[in-house]
Amino acid sequence: MTANSFELAQGPTKPQRKIHWGRVAIYVILIAAALYYLLPVYLLIITGMKSFAEVSLARMWDLPSGLHFDSYIKAWFGKESEGIRGLSNNFMNSVYLAVPATLGSALLGSMNGYVLAKWKFRGSDVLFPLILFGMFIPYQSILIPLVQTLQRMHLYGSIPGLIFVHIVYGIPITTLIFRNYYAGIPTELVEASKIDGASFLGIYRHVLFPISMPGFVVVMIWQFQSVWNDFLFGVIVTSRPAVQPITVALNNMAGSYIVEWNVQMAGSILAALPTLLVFIFLGRYFMRGLLAGSLKG
Amino acid sequence: MRHVRRDRLLSILFISPSVIAIAVFVYGFIGFTGFSSLTKWDALTPDFTLVGLRNYTRLFTIDRFLSDLRNTVTFTVLFLAACLIIGLFLAILLDQRIKAEGFFRSVFLFPMAISFIVTGVVWRWLLNPGTTQTGSSGVNLLFEKLGLGFLRWGWFTDPTIWHIPADSTVGAFLTRLGLGGLTSSYVGISLAMISVVIAATWQMSGYTMAMYLAGLRGVPDELREAARVDGATEVQVYRHIVLPLLQPITLSAVIVLGHISLKIFDLVVSMTGSGPAFATDVPAFFMFDTTFRGNNFAQGAAIATLLLIVVAALVVPYLRYTIRTEAEL
């Protein structure tokens, strides 16, 4: 029996191979939407690739005549004769800032999540939302005393100061993600270890920590992305260009009229690249952090 | 038993650095800001003479602050509506067993990974209307090329505020009712704000898309199948079965996006600044200027405290509701 005769045997109502216009419409809309979302990327890339001679408003949508990396070089190294500060230094500042801040708040979040999920105490159910509230507050409401306190601690205007700030205000979200993550791990596992005589620290080190990797990946991606992309703390805590993170430096560069658009676009790509790469390669974990951020995780 | 007690103590020790940090840096600082807002501290050297609510009442006489309130309302309403509608629409489309779903999802979501500063710089370039000397630029130029020149406008440089004019019939009627205040330009829509909404929606609509898509995936297939067997059309299945089940997601999205829009700062700073006649100014930016450029700390603290109160009014009931439903599970 051939495939064809089998299909015939199904009856005469076999659907013809027709075009489903509804589905075509869905794809057309999706592709149009995708083009819209990619439009700024197109403009970023082509503008950044243009040579200085090609930059004109009338031709801003045209493709570049070839691959020119002058704009990237200028955005990265700057040009002293024109008074343009390069972003290389600030890029590295962001690296020195984001890595320790991410590790620090992830570790604290994991410790808090462990206690709040597996060692509940009287009042821990009140404490948890009180900690969570810290991730929703408008930071304007803490900036004034923050500056005063950092000055007293001799941390104001420095990268360590900024690291400290990001660790502290990262506690709520990292605690939330880890608490939900550990809540999903069977309590019997912890109870059994307790009966076996394992101590509080022993359970953390030998039972929970080794299976915490997925939680750490989600939290670290989330924290890295929010620290790297932060502007408010950067602009408040660091006033000297030499210690500013890249978002602040990019904003300064874009606000200065002497910097051409193609250099600004190249600078934007440089500033966006690390988090974009994380998104491209670890997008699945990015999604999880995102959904955890809406509490229901 | 000693063992247990030691573990209990250790668990408290484990969490105490964070608890102390949050107690000081969140609650202590909020308290300090609240206190500062009641003082005369209007220069670099603190002056803690109490002046009551003067800093608050004064705010409501400042043109910039009243413009900010109008802009925040405009922004929040348009931004939320755009994100929810676009996000839901894209999620429903992606839920139709689409080929390359992963690709589309990533394209709609990648702007979330980018800093608001980058978004602002790029969209300022995109929506830059151009001048009579330079000719059109950005999206305006694109419109011209596509033969849609009539769509050109000033984007974030347009100072127009849509409001009820006092000399119109409706305006005169309202004035007669003693509601003349509604004809003020502070009760209206700042058109320049639409540009900021476009950029913010470009960045954040993927977030609502992802949330709705996760929600749609949670709707059991049997439920839809049963409705289809009963003769429901695809539209009816969505309207009566699927959408009601997505309501908790809409609530979460409104809270998350709502508090972001109330705090919005980076995007405005990098994209438009205050705009013409404060057409794109927002409270967070006003607070920043007042406090850290103008050194009027008490006034800045008052703006910050008002912002916090509005955000708390939105978030606290939601946190209570979420924790309670979680406890019931």
XYZ file of C-alpha atoms in Angstrom:
626
model
C 0.000 0.000 0.000
C 1.512 3.302 -1.044
C 1.277 6.377 1.079
C -1.114 7.859 -1.398
C -3.664 5.096 -1.291
C -3.453 5.133 2.488
C -4.429 8.757 2.505
C -7.273 8.076 0.124
C -8.479 5.434 2.500
C -8.924 8.145 5.090
C -11.939 9.340 3.163
C -12.753 11.918 0.555
C -12.407 14.912 2.889
C -8.622 14.905 2.650
C -7.612 18.598 2.697
C -6.042 19.864 -0.498
C -2.657 21.488 -0.285
C -3.965 25.005 -0.087
C -2.433 28.193 1.171
C -3.586 29.108 4.656
C -3.898 32.879 4.357
C -4.297 33.213 8.088
C -0.887 31.678 8.667
C 0.678 33.764 5.925
C -0.683 36.854 7.635
C 0.816 35.748 10.963
C 4.248 35.347 9.400
C 3.979 38.682 7.565
C 3.115 40.478 10.811
C 5.888 38.714 12.745
C 8.480 39.548 10.114
C 7.344 43.174 9.958
C 7.564 43.379 13.757
C 11.030 41.799 13.719
C 12.187 44.353 11.138
C 10.893 47.138 13.350
C 12.777 45.826 16.396
C 15.937 45.465 14.329
C 15.690 48.914 12.718
C 17.758 50.678 15.401
C 20.347 47.900 15.148
C 20.591 48.417 11.398
C 21.118 52.125 11.885
C 23.659 51.529 14.674
C 25.709 49.149 12.595
C 25.713 51.078 9.325
C 26.375 54.424 10.995
C 29.217 52.997 13.043
C 30.797 51.560 9.893
C 30.767 54.756 7.878
C 33.853 56.820 7.285
C 33.801 60.381 8.534
C 33.378 61.683 4.988
C 30.186 59.683 4.539
C 28.319 60.954 7.558
C 25.543 63.210 6.396
C 21.971 63.473 7.527
C 20.615 63.074 4.000
C 22.359 59.752 3.560
C 21.914 58.355 7.056
C 19.887 55.346 5.892
C 22.267 54.444 3.058
C 24.676 51.566 3.394
C 28.316 52.455 4.036
C 30.657 52.425 1.029
C 32.823 49.818 2.708
C 33.949 48.580 6.082
C 35.465 51.447 8.008
C 36.470 50.995 11.595
C 37.643 54.585 12.148
C 34.577 55.315 14.280
C 35.231 52.372 16.569
C 38.867 53.366 16.929
C 37.878 56.908 17.757
C 35.149 55.790 20.172
C 37.503 53.355 21.914
C 40.733 55.359 22.055
C 39.358 58.884 21.766
C 41.136 61.730 20.044
C 42.954 64.197 22.203
C 43.357 66.829 19.493
C 39.554 67.096 19.223
C 38.981 66.754 22.939
C 37.186 63.408 22.601
C 37.659 60.981 25.482
C 37.782 57.341 24.447
C 35.600 54.759 26.138
C 38.272 52.067 26.620
C 39.042 53.184 30.143
C 35.357 53.352 31.087
C 34.687 49.975 29.503
C 37.314 48.452 31.784
C 35.855 50.374 34.752
C 32.528 48.685 34.040
C 34.254 45.297 33.947
C 36.032 45.932 37.283
C 32.709 47.100 38.653
C 30.304 44.496 37.307
C 32.309 41.354 38.044
C 32.866 41.787 41.802
C 29.445 43.395 42.299
C 27.817 40.424 40.577
C 29.762 37.832 42.565
C 29.184 39.644 45.852
C 25.449 40.043 45.578
C 25.031 36.522 44.189
C 26.828 35.072 47.211
C 24.781 37.120 49.689
C 21.596 36.224 47.824
C 22.425 32.551 48.025
C 23.086 32.743 51.778
C 19.836 34.626 52.399
C 17.861 32.337 50.112
C 19.152 29.299 52.014
C 18.039 30.659 55.359
C 14.697 32.023 54.132
C 13.793 28.807 52.313
C 15.158 26.111 54.631
C 15.753 27.676 58.059
C 12.599 29.714 58.545
C 12.401 31.441 61.902
C 9.774 33.516 63.639
C 9.378 36.642 61.598
C 11.157 35.378 58.498
C 7.907 35.611 56.561
C 7.728 39.279 57.469
C 11.398 39.860 56.794
C 11.253 38.509 53.251
C 8.785 41.057 51.807
C 10.606 43.800 53.717
C 13.803 42.844 51.888
C 11.942 42.540 48.575
C 10.536 46.035 48.850
C 14.102 47.293 48.430
C 14.125 46.332 44.762
C 11.097 48.440 43.899
C 11.991 51.714 45.609
C 12.880 54.679 43.436
C 16.561 55.085 44.278
C 16.053 58.847 44.390
C 14.661 58.267 47.863
C 18.004 57.020 49.180
C 20.507 59.005 47.103
C 20.998 61.945 49.459
C 22.015 59.922 52.550
C 23.868 57.481 50.276
C 26.243 60.180 49.056
C 26.769 61.456 52.605
C 27.445 57.942 53.920
C 29.846 57.019 51.134
C 31.774 60.222 51.778
C 32.067 59.300 55.466
C 33.204 55.787 54.504
C 35.767 57.286 52.085
C 34.187 55.275 49.297
C 32.610 58.184 47.440
C 33.827 58.755 43.902
C 35.544 55.385 43.577
C 34.847 52.072 41.890
C 34.940 50.158 45.216
C 32.236 52.537 46.433
C 30.127 51.770 43.397
C 30.700 48.026 43.862
C 29.515 48.346 47.447
C 26.366 50.207 46.377
C 25.493 47.629 43.730
C 26.010 44.732 46.139
C 23.736 46.294 48.750
C 20.916 47.187 46.357
C 21.307 43.860 44.561
C 20.441 41.926 47.735
C 16.623 41.984 47.243
C 16.530 40.510 43.743
C 19.268 37.925 44.354
C 17.607 36.869 47.619
C 14.286 36.486 45.809
C 15.682 34.328 43.031
C 17.679 32.084 45.377
C 14.871 31.735 47.878
C 12.529 30.560 45.119
C 15.228 28.295 43.740
C 15.949 26.649 47.099
C 12.235 26.410 47.888
C 11.999 24.093 44.883
C 14.543 21.718 46.400
C 12.843 19.074 48.588
C 13.034 19.880 52.284
C 13.451 16.121 52.950
C 16.958 16.440 51.511
C 17.826 19.006 54.167
C 16.008 17.128 56.936
C 17.769 13.871 56.077
C 21.141 15.584 56.259
C 20.207 17.053 59.633
C 19.412 13.574 60.956
C 22.746 12.401 59.601
C 24.281 15.021 61.841
C 25.139 17.608 59.238
C 25.355 21.119 60.600
C 23.913 24.323 59.194
C 27.094 25.157 57.328
C 27.681 21.538 56.314
C 24.286 21.321 54.639
C 24.913 24.564 52.792
C 28.373 23.563 51.635
C 27.828 19.908 50.813
C 24.140 19.635 49.941
C 22.773 22.902 48.587
C 25.788 24.786 47.219
C 26.826 21.998 44.819
C 23.367 21.996 43.198
C 23.093 25.788 43.153
C 24.803 26.305 39.821
C 21.623 26.969 37.797
C 20.505 29.466 40.418
C 23.888 31.180 40.325
C 23.816 31.394 36.533
C 20.388 33.053 36.530
C 21.293 35.466 39.324
C 24.695 36.355 37.929
C 23.356 37.048 34.459
C 20.646 39.238 35.919
C 23.030 41.131 38.190
C 25.723 41.527 35.570
C 23.203 42.961 33.173
C 21.704 45.389 35.667
C 25.072 46.549 37.037
C 26.556 46.968 33.562
C 23.524 48.906 32.357
C 23.124 51.051 35.463
C 23.406 54.787 35.023
C 21.893 56.415 38.100
C 24.331 55.077 40.717
C 27.232 55.612 38.321
C 26.438 59.254 37.699
C 25.765 59.968 41.385
C 28.706 58.136 42.937
C 31.452 58.854 40.386
C 32.086 62.372 39.200
C 35.620 61.996 37.819
C 35.626 60.751 34.183
C 38.537 58.418 34.960
C 36.445 56.228 37.263
C 33.069 56.482 35.534
C 31.386 53.355 34.160
C 30.705 53.155 30.440
C 27.033 54.169 30.559
C 27.944 57.492 32.170
C 30.821 58.054 29.752
C 28.628 57.213 26.758
C 25.989 59.657 27.928
C 28.641 62.366 28.269
C 29.985 61.555 24.831
C 26.506 61.703 23.290
C 25.752 64.959 25.041
C 28.804 66.676 23.620
C 28.310 68.443 20.322
C 31.831 67.851 19.094
C 31.359 64.094 18.759
C 30.025 62.905 15.396
C 27.050 60.571 15.196
C 29.074 57.696 13.832
C 31.388 57.816 16.846
C 28.391 57.912 19.167
C 26.876 54.894 17.408
C 30.160 52.984 17.587
C 30.361 53.872 21.282
C 26.801 52.643 21.806
C 27.660 49.306 20.242
C 30.716 48.972 22.469
C 28.606 49.757 25.543
C 25.889 47.282 24.558
C 28.137 44.463 23.406
C 28.879 42.597 26.678
C 25.250 42.294 27.768
C 24.151 41.519 24.209
C 26.666 38.670 24.024
C 25.398 37.321 27.329
C 21.875 37.512 25.949
C 22.794 35.750 22.730
C 24.696 32.897 24.372
C 22.796 32.519 27.639
C 19.373 33.778 26.596
C 17.518 30.915 28.260
C 18.835 31.858 31.698
C 18.211 35.508 30.943
C 14.528 34.659 30.442
C 14.363 32.860 33.758
C 15.790 35.815 35.625
C 13.333 38.038 33.824
C 10.344 35.995 34.867
C 11.691 35.690 38.411
C 11.849 39.473 38.505
C 8.085 39.527 38.277
C 7.961 37.526 41.528
C 5.894 34.621 40.297
C 9.016 32.695 39.212
C 20.112 20.048 71.299
C 23.165 22.311 71.602
C 23.761 21.499 67.976
C 20.320 22.731 66.961
C 20.665 25.924 68.917
C 24.064 26.601 67.400
C 22.639 26.068 63.915
C 19.762 28.435 64.641
C 22.250 31.082 65.735
C 24.387 30.481 62.661
C 21.393 30.857 60.371
C 20.659 34.256 61.890
C 24.323 35.211 61.543
C 24.243 34.139 57.909
C 21.456 36.484 57.002
C 22.319 39.362 59.322
C 24.799 41.245 57.067
C 22.083 41.569 54.434
C 19.381 42.393 56.946
C 21.519 45.113 58.497
C 22.452 46.478 55.074
C 18.800 46.631 53.982
C 17.723 48.096 57.315
C 20.282 50.899 57.031
C 20.563 51.502 53.284
C 16.896 51.116 52.438
C 14.781 51.910 55.490
C 17.224 54.107 57.392
C 17.990 56.111 54.285
C 14.327 56.491 53.371
C 13.755 57.794 56.880
C 16.617 60.258 56.511
C 15.296 61.461 53.150
C 11.816 61.840 54.605
C 13.235 63.843 57.506
C 15.371 66.016 55.181
C 12.284 66.871 53.165
C 10.861 68.609 56.230
C 13.915 70.824 56.788
C 15.433 74.024 55.428
C 18.482 72.246 53.919
C 18.883 74.223 50.680
C 22.679 74.541 50.400
C 25.712 72.265 50.606
C 25.933 72.599 54.404
C 23.020 70.796 56.043
C 20.484 72.929 57.871
C 18.075 70.733 59.783
C 15.719 73.486 60.920
C 12.235 71.989 60.555
C 9.881 73.858 58.266
C 6.930 71.471 58.143
C 5.469 70.578 54.770
C 6.655 73.776 53.071
C 8.874 71.923 50.599
C 5.898 69.872 49.494
C 3.413 72.712 49.149
C 5.974 74.757 47.255
C 6.416 71.938 44.704
C 2.851 72.372 43.533
C 3.553 75.972 42.570
C 6.613 75.112 40.440
C 6.000 75.003 36.690
C 8.578 72.263 36.158
C 7.063 69.970 38.780
C 3.510 70.374 37.495
C 4.784 69.638 33.980
C 6.549 66.552 35.368
C 3.328 65.248 36.884
C 1.539 65.673 33.559
C 4.394 63.977 31.697
C 4.540 61.062 34.126
C 0.827 60.417 33.696
C 1.135 60.677 29.891
C 4.140 58.387 29.873
C 2.772 55.785 32.285
C -0.584 55.434 30.539
C 0.794 55.268 26.994
C 3.780 53.095 27.894
C 1.699 50.568 29.832
C -0.995 50.388 27.168
C 1.569 49.969 24.373
C 3.586 47.300 26.195
C 0.545 45.281 27.227
C -1.149 45.379 23.828
C 1.977 44.759 21.747
C 3.287 42.138 24.179
C 0.021 40.199 24.235
C -0.416 40.468 20.479
C 3.092 39.172 19.736
C 2.750 36.412 22.319
C -0.502 35.173 20.788
C 1.087 35.188 17.327
C 4.122 33.275 18.619
C 1.837 30.757 20.282
C 0.522 29.567 16.880
C 3.195 26.869 16.411
C 5.471 29.231 14.532
C 8.603 28.122 12.746
C 11.696 29.944 14.021
C 9.806 30.920 17.157
C 13.075 31.121 19.070
C 14.462 33.606 16.566
C 11.438 35.907 16.775
C 11.419 35.676 20.552
C 15.053 36.735 20.732
C 14.510 39.618 18.317
C 11.615 40.976 20.386
C 13.488 40.474 23.641
C 17.073 41.566 22.952
C 16.460 45.292 23.606
C 15.905 44.337 27.265
C 19.560 43.392 27.528
C 20.648 46.894 26.534
C 21.091 49.904 28.781
C 18.456 52.650 28.672
C 21.377 54.973 27.906
C 22.172 53.155 24.667
C 18.478 53.049 23.775
C 18.230 56.766 24.414
C 21.279 57.646 22.307
C 20.082 55.523 19.388
C 16.470 56.692 19.438
C 17.512 60.306 19.731
C 19.369 59.802 16.469
C 16.428 57.920 14.937
C 13.762 60.455 15.901
C 15.929 63.526 15.381
C 13.551 65.508 13.139
C 16.217 67.558 11.375
C 16.028 71.298 10.771
C 15.136 73.451 7.804
C 18.858 73.857 7.099
C 19.771 70.175 7.291
C 16.549 68.787 5.831
C 14.735 65.850 7.389
C 16.699 63.192 9.194
C 16.070 59.901 10.922
C 12.575 58.462 10.781
C 11.275 61.632 9.090
C 13.723 61.032 6.240
C 12.643 57.395 6.072
C 9.014 58.531 5.782
C 9.978 60.829 2.907
C 11.767 58.032 1.112
C 8.726 55.802 1.475
C 6.432 58.535 0.149
C 4.909 59.049 3.589
C 6.188 62.599 4.008
C 2.916 63.706 5.605
C 3.859 61.661 8.698
C 6.843 63.906 9.424
C 6.719 65.850 12.658
C 8.905 67.350 15.351
C 8.973 64.257 17.612
C 10.602 65.138 20.927
C 11.235 68.726 19.842
C 7.510 69.449 19.491
C 6.424 71.508 22.540
C 2.705 71.060 21.858
C 0.551 70.069 24.810
C -2.869 68.679 23.941
C -5.327 70.066 26.432
C -8.776 71.600 26.562
C -8.392 75.282 25.597
C -10.036 77.660 28.062
C -11.676 79.627 25.227
C -13.345 76.576 23.644
C -16.991 75.667 24.238
C -16.028 72.766 26.495
C -13.473 74.938 28.281
C -16.026 77.698 28.880
C -18.516 75.133 30.143
C -15.971 73.657 32.558
C -15.045 77.119 33.804
C -18.729 77.814 34.469
C -18.893 74.613 36.538
C -15.942 75.844 38.553
C -13.650 73.260 36.936
C -11.549 75.821 35.080
C -8.462 74.051 36.398
C -9.055 71.260 33.885
C -8.300 73.660 31.023
C -4.763 74.221 32.330
C -1.888 73.000 30.176
C -0.853 70.822 33.133
C -3.896 68.660 32.465
C -3.109 67.319 29.054
C -0.869 65.207 26.905
C 2.656 66.277 26.087
C 3.189 65.204 22.473
C 6.982 65.178 22.816
C 6.573 62.434 25.427
C 5.342 60.088 22.701
C 8.917 59.809 21.406
C 10.099 58.634 24.814
C 7.209 56.175 24.939
C 8.243 54.762 21.548
C 11.822 54.183 22.702
C 10.763 52.730 26.067
C 8.226 50.438 24.422
C 10.826 49.247 21.942
C 12.968 48.252 24.893
C 10.355 46.787 27.255
C 7.555 45.277 25.133
C 9.573 42.074 24.728
C 9.283 41.666 28.478
C 5.465 41.586 28.406
C 5.677 39.342 25.335
C 7.826 36.862 27.288
C 5.557 36.958 30.316
C 2.408 36.448 28.269
C 4.018 33.696 26.239
C 4.987 31.855 29.432
C 1.387 32.297 30.564
C -0.044 31.010 27.288
C 2.162 27.946 27.532
C 0.651 27.321 30.967
C -2.908 27.131 29.595
C -3.710 23.414 29.290
C -4.311 22.309 25.709
C -7.300 20.207 26.820
C -9.081 23.378 27.893
C -8.787 24.930 24.446
C -9.539 21.630 22.760
C -12.718 21.214 24.780
C -13.892 24.689 23.787
C -13.146 23.985 20.118
C -15.113 20.742 20.294
C -18.006 22.758 21.690
C -17.855 24.803 18.502
C -16.021 27.896 19.764
C -14.100 29.837 17.111
C -10.424 30.566 17.640
C -11.228 34.169 18.619
C -13.807 32.970 21.144
C -11.330 30.486 22.612
C -8.942 33.367 23.297
C -11.575 35.787 24.530
C -13.391 33.482 26.895
C -10.857 30.832 27.891
C -7.302 32.062 27.457
C -7.400 35.805 28.231
C -9.151 35.464 31.615
C -6.420 33.030 32.650
C -3.762 35.628 31.794
C -5.092 38.244 34.214
C -2.520 37.576 36.980
C 0.205 38.133 34.398
C -1.307 41.445 33.372
C -1.316 42.448 37.037
C 2.389 41.565 37.445
C 3.260 43.411 34.236
C 1.339 46.514 35.294
C 3.205 46.594 38.614
C 6.654 45.991 37.141
C 6.246 48.346 34.170
C 4.303 50.869 36.231
C 7.041 51.268 38.802
C 9.648 51.486 36.048
C 7.731 54.260 34.343
C 7.327 56.231 37.565
C 11.093 56.027 38.160
C 12.141 56.606 34.553
C 15.339 58.651 34.451
C 18.167 57.223 32.307
C 16.165 57.166 29.094
C 15.024 60.764 29.431
C 18.498 61.989 30.365
C 20.187 60.354 27.374
C 17.411 60.851 24.827
C 15.754 64.218 25.267
C 16.710 65.879 28.530
C 14.006 68.212 29.826
C 12.775 69.027 26.322
C 11.228 72.317 25.171
C 9.328 73.942 28.061
C 9.835 70.745 30.121
C 7.813 68.775 27.561
C 9.774 65.592 28.301
C 10.902 66.297 31.860
C 10.160 63.733 34.612
C 10.189 63.890 38.436
C 13.287 61.701 38.799
C 15.251 64.102 36.580
C 13.897 67.154 38.405
C 14.964 65.552 41.690
C 18.452 64.938 40.307
C 18.800 68.537 39.068
C 17.385 70.090 42.224
C 19.529 68.029 44.560
C 22.837 67.402 42.877
C 23.098 70.412 40.579
C 21.077 72.935 42.566
C 22.106 71.726 46.054
C 18.547 72.221 47.255
C 18.577 68.999 49.224
C 15.338 69.507 51.132
C 13.397 70.220 47.956
C 14.961 67.198 46.220
C 14.128 65.035 49.214
C 10.502 66.134 48.990
C 10.304 65.078 45.320
C 11.974 61.763 46.160
C 9.593 61.126 49.033
C 6.547 61.807 46.856
C 7.930 59.417 44.227
C 8.456 56.764 46.878
C 4.928 57.168 48.238
C 3.409 56.711 44.772
C 5.573 53.666 44.008
C 4.824 52.153 47.434
C 1.090 52.636 46.900
C 1.463 50.529 43.785
C 3.915 47.902 45.013
C 3.031 47.242 48.664
C -0.488 45.869 48.022
C 0.977 43.736 45.249
C 3.721 42.337 47.492
C 1.151 41.541 50.191
C -1.106 39.867 47.658
C 1.724 37.823 46.149
C 3.106 36.673 49.488
C -0.364 35.756 50.705
C -1.300 33.723 47.614
C 2.090 32.042 47.849
C 1.443 31.088 51.476
C -1.892 29.550 50.493
C -0.281 27.268 47.937
